[in-house]
PDB file of C-alpha atoms in Angstrom:
ATOM      1  CA  UNK A 447      -3.152  15.680  -1.384  1.00 71.00           C
ATOM      2  CA  UNK A 448      -5.518  14.294  -3.142  1.00 74.00           C
ATOM      3  CA  UNK A 449      -9.146  15.706  -3.721  1.00 83.00           C
ATOM      4  CA  UNK A 450     -11.920  13.311  -2.913  1.00 84.00           C
ATOM      5  CA  UNK A 451     -15.000  12.376  -4.851  1.00 91.00           C
ATOM      6  CA  UNK A 452     -18.149  13.746  -2.591  1.00 93.00           C
ATOM      7  CA  UNK A 453     -21.420  12.137  -2.258  1.00 95.00           C
ATOM      8  CA  UNK A 454     -24.879  12.788  -1.089  1.00 95.00           C
ATOM      9  CA  UNK A 455     -25.969  10.387   1.557  1.00 94.00           C
ATOM     10  CA  UNK A 456     -29.163   9.896  -0.965  1.00 95.00           C
ATOM     11  CA  UNK A 457     -26.221   8.017  -4.049  1.00 96.00           C
ATOM     12  CA  UNK A 458     -27.200   4.945  -5.187  1.00 97.00           C
ATOM     13  CA  UNK A 459     -23.326   3.045  -5.037  1.00 96.00           C
ATOM     14  CA  UNK A 460     -23.234   2.208  -9.237  1.00 95.00           C
ATOM     15  CA  UNK A 461     -23.018   5.934  -8.885  1.00 96.00           C
ATOM     16  CA  UNK A 462     -20.304   5.971  -5.804  1.00 96.00           C
ATOM     17  CA  UNK A 463     -18.091   3.050  -7.037  1.00 96.00           C
ATOM     18  CA  UNK A 464     -18.114   5.169 -10.522  1.00 96.00           C
ATOM     19  CA  UNK A 465     -16.590   8.244  -9.261  1.00 96.00           C
ATOM     20  CA  UNK A 466     -14.205   5.983  -7.366  1.00 95.00           C
ATOM     21  CA  UNK A 467     -13.547   4.273 -10.257  1.00 95.00           C
ATOM     22  CA  UNK A 468     -13.480   6.975 -12.534  1.00 94.00           C
ATOM     23  CA  UNK A 469     -11.405   9.189 -10.185  1.00 92.00           C
ATOM     24  CA  UNK A 470      -9.261   6.590  -9.160  1.00 90.00           C
ATOM     25  CA  UNK A 471      -9.790   7.274  -5.479  1.00 91.00           C
ATOM     26  CA  UNK A 472      -9.941   4.114  -2.634  1.00 91.00           C
ATOM     27  CA  UNK A 473     -13.618   5.894  -0.721  1.00 92.00           C
ATOM     28  CA  UNK A 474     -16.277   8.096  -1.313  1.00 95.00           C
ATOM     29  CA  UNK A 475     -16.444  10.993   1.211  1.00 94.00           C
ATOM     30  CA  UNK A 476     -20.560  11.982   2.297  1.00 95.00           C
ATOM     31  CA  UNK A 477     -21.745  14.904   1.922  1.00 93.00           C
ATOM     32  CA  UNK A 478     -25.137  16.196   4.123  1.00 91.00           C
ATOM     33  CA  UNK A 479     -26.076  19.699   3.732  1.00 86.00           C
ATOM     34  CA  UNK A 480     -22.386  21.294   2.858  1.00 82.00           C
ATOM     35  CA  UNK A 481     -20.167  19.089   6.248  1.00 87.00           C
ATOM     36  CA  UNK A 482     -19.320  15.382   5.812  1.00 91.00           C
ATOM     37  CA  UNK A 483     -21.578  13.048   7.147  1.00 93.00           C
ATOM     38  CA  UNK A 484     -19.028   9.541   5.939  1.00 94.00           C
ATOM     39  CA  UNK A 485     -16.985   7.350   4.290  1.00 95.00           C
ATOM     40  CA  UNK A 486     -17.268   4.991   1.951  1.00 96.00           C
ATOM     41  CA  UNK A 487     -13.708   3.338   0.810  1.00 95.00           C
ATOM     42  CA  UNK A 488     -13.383   0.376  -1.134  1.00 94.00           C
ATOM     43  CA  UNK A 489     -14.174  -1.482   2.035  1.00 94.00           C
ATOM     44  CA  UNK A 490     -16.061  -0.991   2.910  1.00 95.00           C
ATOM     45  CA  UNK A 491     -17.870  -2.034  -0.625  1.00 96.00           C
ATOM     46  CA  UNK A 492     -16.542  -5.239   0.614  1.00 96.00           C
ATOM     47  CA  UNK A 493     -17.761  -6.162   3.802  1.00 95.00           C
ATOM     48  CA  UNK A 494     -20.740  -4.567   3.451  1.00 95.00           C
ATOM     49  CA  UNK A 495     -22.010  -4.923   0.018  1.00 95.00           C
ATOM     50  CA  UNK A 496     -20.423  -7.786  -1.963  1.00 95.00           C
ATOM     51  CA  UNK A 497     -19.745 -10.280   1.151  1.00 94.00           C
ATOM     52  CA  UNK A 498     -23.584  -9.706   1.262  1.00 93.00           C
ATOM     53  CA  UNK A 499     -24.652  -9.331  -2.323  1.00 92.00           C
ATOM     54  CA  UNK A 500     -26.035  -5.242  -2.251  1.00 94.00           C
ATOM     55  CA  UNK A 501     -27.743  -4.193  -4.221  1.00 94.00           C
ATOM     56  CA  UNK A 502     -26.456  -1.692  -6.713  1.00 94.00           C
ATOM     57  CA  UNK A 503     -29.529   0.402  -5.488  1.00 95.00           C
ATOM     58  CA  UNK A 504     -28.867   0.636  -1.953  1.00 96.00           C
ATOM     59  CA  UNK A 505     -27.755   4.333  -0.907  1.00 97.00           C
ATOM     60  CA  UNK A 506     -24.679   4.921   0.542  1.00 96.00           C
ATOM     61  CA  UNK A 507     -25.562   6.152   3.767  1.00 95.00           C
ATOM     62  CA  UNK A 508     -26.976   2.487   4.746  1.00 95.00           C
ATOM     63  CA  UNK A 509     -23.093   1.447   4.790  1.00 96.00           C
ATOM     64  CA  UNK A 510     -21.529   4.056   4.771  1.00 95.00           C
ATOM     65  CA  UNK A 511     -18.839   4.497   8.118  1.00 94.00           C
ATOM     66  CA  UNK A 512     -19.652   7.760   9.435  1.00 94.00           C
ATOM     67  CA  UNK A 513     -18.514  10.142  11.174  1.00 91.00           C
ATOM     68  CA  UNK A 514     -15.235   9.194  10.363  1.00 92.00           C
ATOM     69  CA  UNK A 515     -12.166  10.186  12.080  1.00 93.00           C
ATOM     70  CA  UNK A 516     -10.320  13.098  10.302  1.00 94.00           C
ATOM     71  CA  UNK A 517      -7.678  16.172  10.356  1.00 94.00           C
ATOM     72  CA  UNK A 518      -7.622  20.251  10.023  1.00 94.00           C
ATOM     73  CA  UNK A 519      -5.547  20.726   6.575  1.00 92.00           C
ATOM     74  CA  UNK A 520      -2.267  22.295   9.114  1.00 91.00           C
ATOM     75  CA  UNK A 521      -2.054  18.299  11.293  1.00 91.00           C
ATOM     76  CA  UNK A 522       1.975  17.276  11.125  1.00 88.00           C
ATOM     77  CA  UNK A 523       2.000  14.251   9.304  1.00 86.00           C
ATOM     78  CA  UNK A 524       3.255  12.186  12.380  1.00 85.00           C
ATOM     79  CA  UNK A 525      -0.099  12.392  12.794  1.00 89.00           C
ATOM     80  CA  UNK A 526      -1.885  11.733   9.792  1.00 90.00           C
ATOM     81  CA  UNK A 527       1.216   7.970  10.810  1.00 88.00           C
ATOM     82  CA  UNK A 528      -0.085   7.887  13.717  1.00 87.00           C
ATOM     83  CA  UNK A 529      -3.548   7.990  12.924  1.00 90.00           C
ATOM     84  CA  UNK A 530      -3.150   5.485  10.048  1.00 90.00           C
ATOM     85  CA  UNK A 531      -1.014   2.707  11.533  1.00 85.00           C
ATOM     86  CA  UNK A 532      -3.236   3.257  14.450  1.00 86.00           C
ATOM     87  CA  UNK A 533      -7.261   2.535  13.783  1.00 88.00           C
ATOM     88  CA  UNK A 534      -5.748   1.009  10.335  1.00 86.00           C
ATOM     89  CA  UNK A 535      -7.295   4.057   7.566  1.00 90.00           C
ATOM     90  CA  UNK A 536      -5.851   3.713   4.187  1.00 91.00           C
ATOM     91  CA  UNK A 537      -7.469   7.651   3.715  1.00 92.00           C
ATOM     92  CA  UNK A 538      -7.880  10.425   6.133  1.00 93.00           C
ATOM     93  CA  UNK A 539     -10.084  13.242   5.057  1.00 93.00           C
ATOM     94  CA  UNK A 540      -8.423  16.793   5.720  1.00 93.00           C
ATOM     95  CA  UNK A 541     -11.191  20.149   6.613  1.00 91.00           C
ATOM     96  CA  UNK A 542      -9.770  22.620   6.892  1.00 89.00           C
ATOM     97  CA  UNK A 543     -10.494  24.747  10.221  1.00 87.00           C
ATOM     98  CA  UNK A 544     -14.650  25.839   8.783  1.00 85.00           C
ATOM     99  CA  UNK A 545     -15.210  21.776   9.149  1.00 81.00           C
ATOM    100  CA  UNK A 546     -14.874  21.400   5.460  1.00 86.00           C
ATOM    101  CA  UNK A 547     -13.701  19.244   3.618  1.00 89.00           C
ATOM    102  CA  UNK A 548     -10.632  19.932   1.328  1.00 88.00           C
ATOM    103  CA  UNK A 549      -9.135  17.254   0.561  1.00 89.00           C
ATOM    104  CA  UNK A 550      -7.918  14.004   1.487  1.00 90.00           C
ATOM    105  CA  UNK A 551      -4.462  12.083   2.798  1.00 92.00           C
ATOM    106  CA  UNK A 552      -3.659   8.331   1.500  1.00 92.00           C
ATOM    107  CA  UNK A 553      -1.499   6.312   2.987  1.00 92.00           C
ATOM    108  CA  UNK A 554       0.511   5.770  -0.318  1.00 90.00           C
ATOM    109  CA  UNK A 555       0.999   9.952   0.014  1.00 91.00           C
ATOM    110  CA  UNK A 556       2.737   9.259   2.318  1.00 90.00           C
ATOM    111  CA  UNK A 557       4.680   6.254   1.411  1.00 89.00           C
ATOM    112  CA  UNK A 558       5.499   9.150  -1.693  1.00 89.00           C
ATOM    113  CA  UNK A 559       6.276  12.522   0.691  1.00 88.00           C
ATOM    114  CA  UNK A 560       8.916   9.390   2.600  1.00 84.00           C
ATOM    115  CA  UNK A 561      10.215   7.879  -1.303  1.00 84.00           C
ATOM    116  CA  UNK A 562      10.871  11.538  -1.871  1.00 84.00           C
ATOM    117  CA  UNK A 563      12.541  12.795   1.249  1.00 80.00           C
ATOM    118  CA  UNK A 564      15.180   9.574  -0.396  1.00 77.00           C
ATOM    119  CA  UNK A 565      15.708   9.403  -3.486  1.00 76.00           C
ATOM    120  CA  UNK A 566      19.034   7.880  -3.648  1.00 71.00           C
ATOM    121  CA  UNK A 567      18.240   5.282  -2.704  1.00 68.00           C
ATOM    122  CA  UNK A 568      14.411   3.951  -3.275  1.00 73.00           C
ATOM    123  CA  UNK A 569      14.467   5.622  -6.781  1.00 75.00           C
ATOM    124  CA  UNK A 570      18.157   5.294  -8.347  1.00 73.00           C
ATOM    125  CA  UNK A 571      16.907   0.901  -7.758  1.00 75.00           C
ATOM    126  CA  UNK A 572      17.923  -1.768 -10.261  1.00 73.00           C
ATOM    127  CA  UNK A 573      13.381  -2.549 -11.323  1.00 70.00           C
ATOM    128  CA  UNK A 574      14.511  -5.862  -9.370  1.00 71.00           C
ATOM    129  CA  UNK A 575      16.625  -6.508  -6.445  1.00 72.00           C
ATOM    130  CA  UNK A 576      18.355  -9.381  -7.989  1.00 68.00           C
ATOM    131  CA  UNK A 577      19.954  -6.994 -10.760  1.00 66.00           C
ATOM    132  CA  UNK A 578      22.285  -6.146  -8.470  1.00 63.00           C
ATOM    133  CA  UNK A 579      25.380  -8.031  -8.853  1.00 63.00           C
ATOM    134  CA  UNK A 580      26.443  -9.807  -6.097  1.00 62.00           C
ATOM    135  CA  UNK A 581      29.817 -10.806  -7.110  1.00 68.00           C
ATOM    136  CA  UNK A 582      32.437  -8.091  -9.082  1.00 68.00           C
ATOM    137  CA  UNK A 583      32.926  -8.693 -13.074  1.00 67.00           C
ATOM    138  CA  UNK A 584      36.429  -9.441 -14.713  1.00 65.00           C
ATOM    139  CA  UNK A 585      38.796 -12.360 -15.102  1.00 59.00           C
TER     140      UNK A 585
ATOM    141  CA  UNK B 555      36.193  -1.334   1.491  1.00 74.00           C
ATOM    142  CA  UNK B 556      32.973  -1.819   3.653  1.00 77.00           C
ATOM    143  CA  UNK B 557      30.537   1.034   2.678  1.00 79.00           C
ATOM    144  CA  UNK B 558      29.281   3.247   4.387  1.00 76.00           C
ATOM    145  CA  UNK B 559      25.810   3.000   3.843  1.00 76.00           C
ATOM    146  CA  UNK B 560      24.633  -0.265   4.347  1.00 79.00           C
ATOM    147  CA  UNK B 561      28.337  -2.136   5.691  1.00 79.00           C
ATOM    148  CA  UNK B 562      28.825  -3.866   2.361  1.00 82.00           C
ATOM    149  CA  UNK B 563      32.123  -5.396   2.318  1.00 83.00           C
ATOM    150  CA  UNK B 564      33.701  -4.689  -1.372  1.00 83.00           C
ATOM    151  CA  UNK B 565      36.065  -4.776  -3.062  1.00 82.00           C
ATOM    152  CA  UNK B 566      38.825  -2.466  -2.188  1.00 77.00           C
ATOM    153  CA  UNK B 567      38.234   0.659  -4.583  1.00 74.00           C
ATOM    154  CA  UNK B 568      35.386   0.024  -5.636  1.00 79.00           C
ATOM    155  CA  UNK B 569      33.193   2.808  -7.622  1.00 77.00           C
ATOM    156  CA  UNK B 570      30.496   1.495  -5.877  1.00 80.00           C
ATOM    157  CA  UNK B 571      28.650  -0.593  -3.568  1.00 80.00           C
ATOM    158  CA  UNK B 572      27.644  -4.242  -4.519  1.00 82.00           C
ATOM    159  CA  UNK B 573      24.374  -4.180  -2.659  1.00 81.00           C
ATOM    160  CA  UNK B 574      23.325  -0.731  -1.726  1.00 79.00           C
ATOM    161  CA  UNK B 575      25.071   0.679  -5.126  1.00 78.00           C
ATOM    162  CA  UNK B 576      26.176   4.068  -2.954  1.00 75.00           C
ATOM    163  CA  UNK B 577      28.718   6.186  -4.997  1.00 74.00           C
ATOM    164  CA  UNK B 578      31.833   4.878  -2.595  1.00 75.00           C
ATOM    165  CA  UNK B 579      34.347   7.265  -5.749  1.00 66.00           C
ATOM    166  CA  UNK B 580      33.767  10.749  -3.702  1.00 58.00           C
ATOM    167  CA  UNK B 581      33.140   9.848   0.634  1.00 51.00           C
ATOM    168  CA  UNK B 582      33.243  13.610   0.745  1.00 41.00           C
ATOM    169  CA  UNK B 583      29.492  15.055   2.596  1.00 35.00           C
ATOM    170  CA  UNK B 584      28.059  11.366   3.531  1.00 35.00           C
ATOM    171  CA  UNK B 585      28.798  11.268   7.013  1.00 38.00           C
ATOM    172  CA  UNK B 586      26.379  14.312   7.730  1.00 33.00           C
ATOM    173  CA  UNK B 587      23.651  13.552   4.550  1.00 39.00           C
ATOM    174  CA  UNK B 588      22.843  10.222   5.730  1.00 53.00           C
ATOM    175  CA  UNK B 589      21.439   9.064   9.068  1.00 71.00           C
ATOM    176  CA  UNK B 590      19.854   5.830  10.480  1.00 75.00           C
ATOM    177  CA  UNK B 591      16.278   6.051   7.925  1.00 76.00           C
ATOM    178  CA  UNK B 592      18.771   5.963   5.425  1.00 78.00           C
ATOM    179  CA  UNK B 593      19.987   2.947   6.390  1.00 80.00           C
ATOM    180  CA  UNK B 594      17.655   0.334   7.922  1.00 82.00           C
ATOM    181  CA  UNK B 595      16.498   0.849   3.512  1.00 82.00           C
ATOM    182  CA  UNK B 596      18.956  -0.160   3.026  1.00 82.00           C
ATOM    183  CA  UNK B 597      20.264  -2.795   4.886  1.00 84.00           C
ATOM    184  CA  UNK B 598      16.925  -4.170   6.614  1.00 88.00           C
ATOM    185  CA  UNK B 599      15.755  -7.030   5.138  1.00 91.00           C
ATOM    186  CA  UNK B 600      11.582  -7.315   4.587  1.00 91.00           C
ATOM    187  CA  UNK B 601      11.613 -10.576   7.248  1.00 90.00           C
ATOM    188  CA  UNK B 602      12.394  -7.889   9.306  1.00 90.00           C
ATOM    189  CA  UNK B 603       8.294  -6.049   9.895  1.00 88.00           C
ATOM    190  CA  UNK B 604       6.928  -8.858  11.798  1.00 79.00           C
ATOM    191  CA  UNK B 605       5.501 -11.492   9.270  1.00 70.00           C
ATOM    192  CA  UNK B 606       2.469 -11.318   7.781  1.00 80.00           C
ATOM    193  CA  UNK B 607       0.800 -14.356   6.119  1.00 88.00           C
ATOM    194  CA  UNK B 608      -0.605 -14.089   2.686  1.00 91.00           C
ATOM    195  CA  UNK B 609      -4.450 -15.535   3.381  1.00 93.00           C
ATOM    196  CA  UNK B 610      -3.915 -17.534   0.552  1.00 93.00           C
ATOM    197  CA  UNK B 611      -7.053 -19.395  -2.652  1.00 94.00           C
ATOM    198  CA  UNK B 612      -6.911 -21.061  -5.541  1.00 93.00           C
ATOM    199  CA  UNK B 613      -6.632 -19.156  -8.983  1.00 93.00           C
ATOM    200  CA  UNK B 614     -11.360 -21.622  -9.085  1.00 93.00           C
ATOM    201  CA  UNK B 615     -11.883 -20.504  -5.547  1.00 95.00           C
ATOM    202  CA  UNK B 616     -15.218 -17.892  -6.290  1.00 95.00           C
ATOM    203  CA  UNK B 617     -14.931 -13.911  -6.536  1.00 96.00           C
ATOM    204  CA  UNK B 618     -16.757 -14.551  -3.029  1.00 96.00           C
ATOM    205  CA  UNK B 619     -14.859 -16.986  -1.694  1.00 96.00           C
ATOM    206  CA  UNK B 620     -12.035 -14.329  -2.026  1.00 96.00           C
ATOM    207  CA  UNK B 621     -14.252 -11.329  -0.402  1.00 96.00           C
ATOM    208  CA  UNK B 622     -15.183 -13.511   2.207  1.00 96.00           C
ATOM    209  CA  UNK B 623     -10.935 -15.082   2.517  1.00 95.00           C
ATOM    210  CA  UNK B 624     -10.048 -10.778   2.364  1.00 95.00           C
ATOM    211  CA  UNK B 625     -13.145  -9.848   4.792  1.00 95.00           C
ATOM    212  CA  UNK B 626     -12.595 -13.010   7.237  1.00 94.00           C
ATOM    213  CA  UNK B 627      -8.163 -11.732   7.729  1.00 92.00           C
ATOM    214  CA  UNK B 628      -9.049  -8.820   7.382  1.00 89.00           C
ATOM    215  CA  UNK B 629      -6.477  -7.808   3.804  1.00 91.00           C
ATOM    216  CA  UNK B 630      -6.514  -6.072   1.444  1.00 91.00           C
ATOM    217  CA  UNK B 631      -5.257  -8.909  -0.539  1.00 94.00           C
ATOM    218  CA  UNK B 632      -5.580 -12.547  -1.671  1.00 95.00           C
ATOM    219  CA  UNK B 633      -2.628 -14.420  -2.719  1.00 95.00           C
ATOM    220  CA  UNK B 634      -3.455 -17.407  -5.591  1.00 95.00           C
ATOM    221  CA  UNK B 635      -1.533 -19.774  -6.039  1.00 91.00           C
ATOM    222  CA  UNK B 636      -0.930 -22.930  -6.845  1.00 86.00           C
ATOM    223  CA  UNK B 637      -2.003 -25.126  -3.436  1.00 80.00           C
ATOM    224  CA  UNK B 638       1.411 -24.777  -2.550  1.00 78.00           C
ATOM    225  CA  UNK B 639       4.484 -22.087  -2.045  1.00 78.00           C
ATOM    226  CA  UNK B 640       3.630 -21.410  -6.143  1.00 85.00           C
ATOM    227  CA  UNK B 641       2.572 -17.125  -6.632  1.00 90.00           C
ATOM    228  CA  UNK B 642       0.104 -17.190  -8.848  1.00 92.00           C
ATOM    229  CA  UNK B 643      -1.749 -14.251  -9.674  1.00 94.00           C
ATOM    230  CA  UNK B 644      -2.691 -11.213  -6.361  1.00 95.00           C
ATOM    231  CA  UNK B 645      -6.281 -10.019  -6.130  1.00 96.00           C
ATOM    232  CA  UNK B 646      -6.869  -6.421  -4.461  1.00 95.00           C
ATOM    233  CA  UNK B 647      -9.464  -4.714  -2.606  1.00 94.00           C
ATOM    234  CA  UNK B 648      -8.831  -2.555  -5.899  1.00 94.00           C
ATOM    235  CA  UNK B 649      -9.305  -4.884  -8.408  1.00 94.00           C
ATOM    236  CA  UNK B 650     -12.885  -5.414  -7.854  1.00 94.00           C
ATOM    237  CA  UNK B 651     -13.444  -1.951  -7.112  1.00 95.00           C
ATOM    238  CA  UNK B 652     -12.810  -1.425 -10.842  1.00 94.00           C
ATOM    239  CA  UNK B 653     -12.864  -5.132 -12.366  1.00 94.00           C
ATOM    240  CA  UNK B 654     -15.543  -6.122 -10.029  1.00 94.00           C
ATOM    241  CA  UNK B 655     -17.970  -4.218  -9.409  1.00 93.00           C
ATOM    242  CA  UNK B 656     -21.750  -3.107 -10.908  1.00 91.00           C
ATOM    243  CA  UNK B 657     -19.319  -5.226 -13.618  1.00 92.00           C
ATOM    244  CA  UNK B 658     -19.712  -8.409 -13.334  1.00 91.00           C
ATOM    245  CA  UNK B 659     -23.191  -9.616 -10.289  1.00 87.00           C
ATOM    246  CA  UNK B 660     -23.453 -12.836  -9.220  1.00 91.00           C
ATOM    247  CA  UNK B 661     -19.661 -13.000  -7.609  1.00 93.00           C
ATOM    248  CA  UNK B 662     -20.160 -16.699  -6.961  1.00 93.00           C
ATOM    249  CA  UNK B 663     -19.979 -18.156 -10.873  1.00 93.00           C
ATOM    250  CA  UNK B 664     -16.949 -15.771 -11.068  1.00 94.00           C
ATOM    251  CA  UNK B 665     -13.489 -17.552 -10.616  1.00 95.00           C
ATOM    252  CA  UNK B 666     -10.327 -15.610  -9.364  1.00 95.00           C
ATOM    253  CA  UNK B 667      -8.188 -16.222 -12.498  1.00 94.00           C
ATOM    254  CA  UNK B 668     -10.185 -13.753 -14.988  1.00 94.00           C
ATOM    255  CA  UNK B 669     -10.281 -11.268 -12.275  1.00 95.00           C
ATOM    256  CA  UNK B 670      -6.428 -11.427 -10.955  1.00 94.00           C
ATOM    257  CA  UNK B 671      -3.775  -9.451 -11.689  1.00 93.00           C
ATOM    258  CA  UNK B 672      -1.171 -12.545 -12.851  1.00 92.00           C
ATOM    259  CA  UNK B 673       2.605 -12.291 -13.394  1.00 87.00           C
ATOM    260  CA  UNK B 674       3.153 -10.534 -10.399  1.00 90.00           C
ATOM    261  CA  UNK B 675       5.407  -8.221  -8.987  1.00 89.00           C
ATOM    262  CA  UNK B 676       6.924 -10.320  -5.922  1.00 91.00           C
ATOM    263  CA  UNK B 677       9.607  -9.651  -3.818  1.00 92.00           C
ATOM    264  CA  UNK B 678      12.066 -12.123  -1.017  1.00 92.00           C
ATOM    265  CA  UNK B 679      12.087 -11.802   2.270  1.00 91.00           C
ATOM    266  CA  UNK B 680      15.365 -10.972   2.470  1.00 90.00           C
ATOM    267  CA  UNK B 681      15.171  -8.336   0.222  1.00 91.00           C
ATOM    268  CA  UNK B 682      15.723  -4.214   1.889  1.00 89.00           C
ATOM    269  CA  UNK B 683      13.236  -2.908   2.912  1.00 90.00           C
ATOM    270  CA  UNK B 684      14.183  -0.205  -0.071  1.00 89.00           C
ATOM    271  CA  UNK B 685      12.155  -2.093  -2.777  1.00 90.00           C
ATOM    272  CA  UNK B 686       9.031  -2.277  -0.728  1.00 91.00           C
ATOM    273  CA  UNK B 687       9.034   1.447  -1.210  1.00 90.00           C
ATOM    274  CA  UNK B 688      10.227   1.953  -4.359  1.00 89.00           C
ATOM    275  CA  UNK B 689       7.313  -1.009  -5.757  1.00 90.00           C
ATOM    276  CA  UNK B 690       4.601   0.626  -3.293  1.00 91.00           C
ATOM    277  CA  UNK B 691       5.583   4.528  -4.920  1.00 89.00           C
ATOM    278  CA  UNK B 692       6.956   3.788  -8.518  1.00 88.00           C
ATOM    279  CA  UNK B 693       4.753   0.691  -9.379  1.00 88.00           C
ATOM    280  CA  UNK B 694       2.299   2.282  -7.565  1.00 88.00           C
ATOM    281  CA  UNK B 695       1.294  -1.593  -5.636  1.00 92.00           C
ATOM    282  CA  UNK B 696      -0.780  -1.695  -2.170  1.00 92.00           C
ATOM    283  CA  UNK B 697       0.264  -4.579  -0.860  1.00 93.00           C
ATOM    284  CA  UNK B 698       4.172  -7.249  -1.845  1.00 93.00           C
ATOM    285  CA  UNK B 699       3.621 -10.527  -2.035  1.00 93.00           C
ATOM    286  CA  UNK B 700       6.330 -11.704  -0.531  1.00 92.00           C
ATOM    287  CA  UNK B 701       7.996 -15.224  -1.632  1.00 90.00           C
ATOM    288  CA  UNK B 702      10.203 -17.127   1.890  1.00 88.00           C
ATOM    289  CA  UNK B 703      11.997 -20.485   1.102  1.00 84.00           C
ATOM    290  CA  UNK B 704       9.491 -23.330   2.229  1.00 83.00           C
ATOM    291  CA  UNK B 705       8.054 -21.162   3.756  1.00 85.00           C
ATOM    292  CA  UNK B 706       3.752 -19.479   2.392  1.00 87.00           C
ATOM    293  CA  UNK B 707       3.933 -16.831   0.965  1.00 90.00           C
ATOM    294  CA  UNK B 708       3.338 -12.925   3.078  1.00 92.00           C
ATOM    295  CA  UNK B 709       2.371  -9.618   2.235  1.00 93.00           C
ATOM    296  CA  UNK B 710       3.016  -6.407   2.885  1.00 93.00           C
ATOM    297  CA  UNK B 711       0.766  -3.810   3.313  1.00 92.00           C
ATOM    298  CA  UNK B 712       1.216   0.056   2.262  1.00 92.00           C
ATOM    299  CA  UNK B 713       0.140   0.688   6.375  1.00 91.00           C
ATOM    300  CA  UNK B 714       2.609  -2.588   7.456  1.00 91.00           C
ATOM    301  CA  UNK B 715       5.261  -0.505   6.388  1.00 89.00           C
ATOM    302  CA  UNK B 716       4.244   2.497   7.258  1.00 88.00           C
ATOM    303  CA  UNK B 717       3.827   1.402  10.808  1.00 87.00           C
ATOM    304  CA  UNK B 718       7.872  -0.258  11.491  1.00 87.00           C
ATOM    305  CA  UNK B 719       9.515   3.380   9.113  1.00 81.00           C
ATOM    306  CA  UNK B 720       6.849   5.816  11.636  1.00 79.00           C
ATOM    307  CA  UNK B 721       8.336   3.918  15.227  1.00 79.00           C
ATOM    308  CA  UNK B 722      12.526   3.968  12.723  1.00 73.00           C
ATOM    309  CA  UNK B 723      10.808   7.869  13.020  1.00 66.00           C
ATOM    310  CA  UNK B 724       9.943   8.900  16.650  1.00 66.00           C
ATOM    311  CA  UNK B 725      13.283   6.615  17.271  1.00 62.00           C
ATOM    312  CA  UNK B 726      15.581   9.365  15.686  1.00 53.00           C
ATOM    313  CA  UNK B 727      12.835  11.665  16.911  1.00 51.00           C
ATOM    314  CA  UNK B 728      13.026  11.410  20.363  1.00 48.00           C
TER     315      UNK B 728
END
């Protein structure tokens, strides 16, 4: 789980994009008076900004996805996977018992979690599949 | 000697499995610690994930065309080809966020070859799921271009893999 990029609704897109680039995040959480008002993702950037040629001075509230799906901090990984698989989300904000966003979980975080559970199978692989010998060495 | 993990028939006396590289020299504890998920990772080919044909585009097309194609196909990337099956590169949403947004003013005048990731790492459809998971976790890829013999390239995304594995988990816990 990683800390989110949080911006206010009145932030222009160029600043949101700079923050996402700097922190290497695929999404930014849009806040309004300490509460989550929306989310702006890489996908929103492509579909609502770049294809339409919107200027990057546009405020993020005009192109964000309002009222995004979220999970509580104590939600299970199965719930996160279900939400990601069902709705195609790659990032899910996690909120505490008071509804304040604390962090988000990404599809990559879950893949990392799975890989850590099968280290022998995943981390011990050669960099390329064809490097595995298919025949015994020697004469 | 049959590998207890992937079922590959190895030469008698092999220390490690020639297919999955598992240790065959000591068989202690194998059955207790190994389960269905491990076996699937080491033996199921990537082609078991429902095929998701790649959105292909030429290297001289504009970045705006790539964005339109990605939106139209609801894909997180476009695979850059030579017009045939040869993969020249890949352009992903992350590439567009980091190399295009706020840095290039006119997307219609910028060619894909200027911003794509060249020398792209690919897998074959016969490679196992473990390699896809390895590339996604260790190499930090969210989309992997898949070479398919005699067919256009495919793409496996991180969500495709997650969906496939989540089904196994639900079967395992059911």
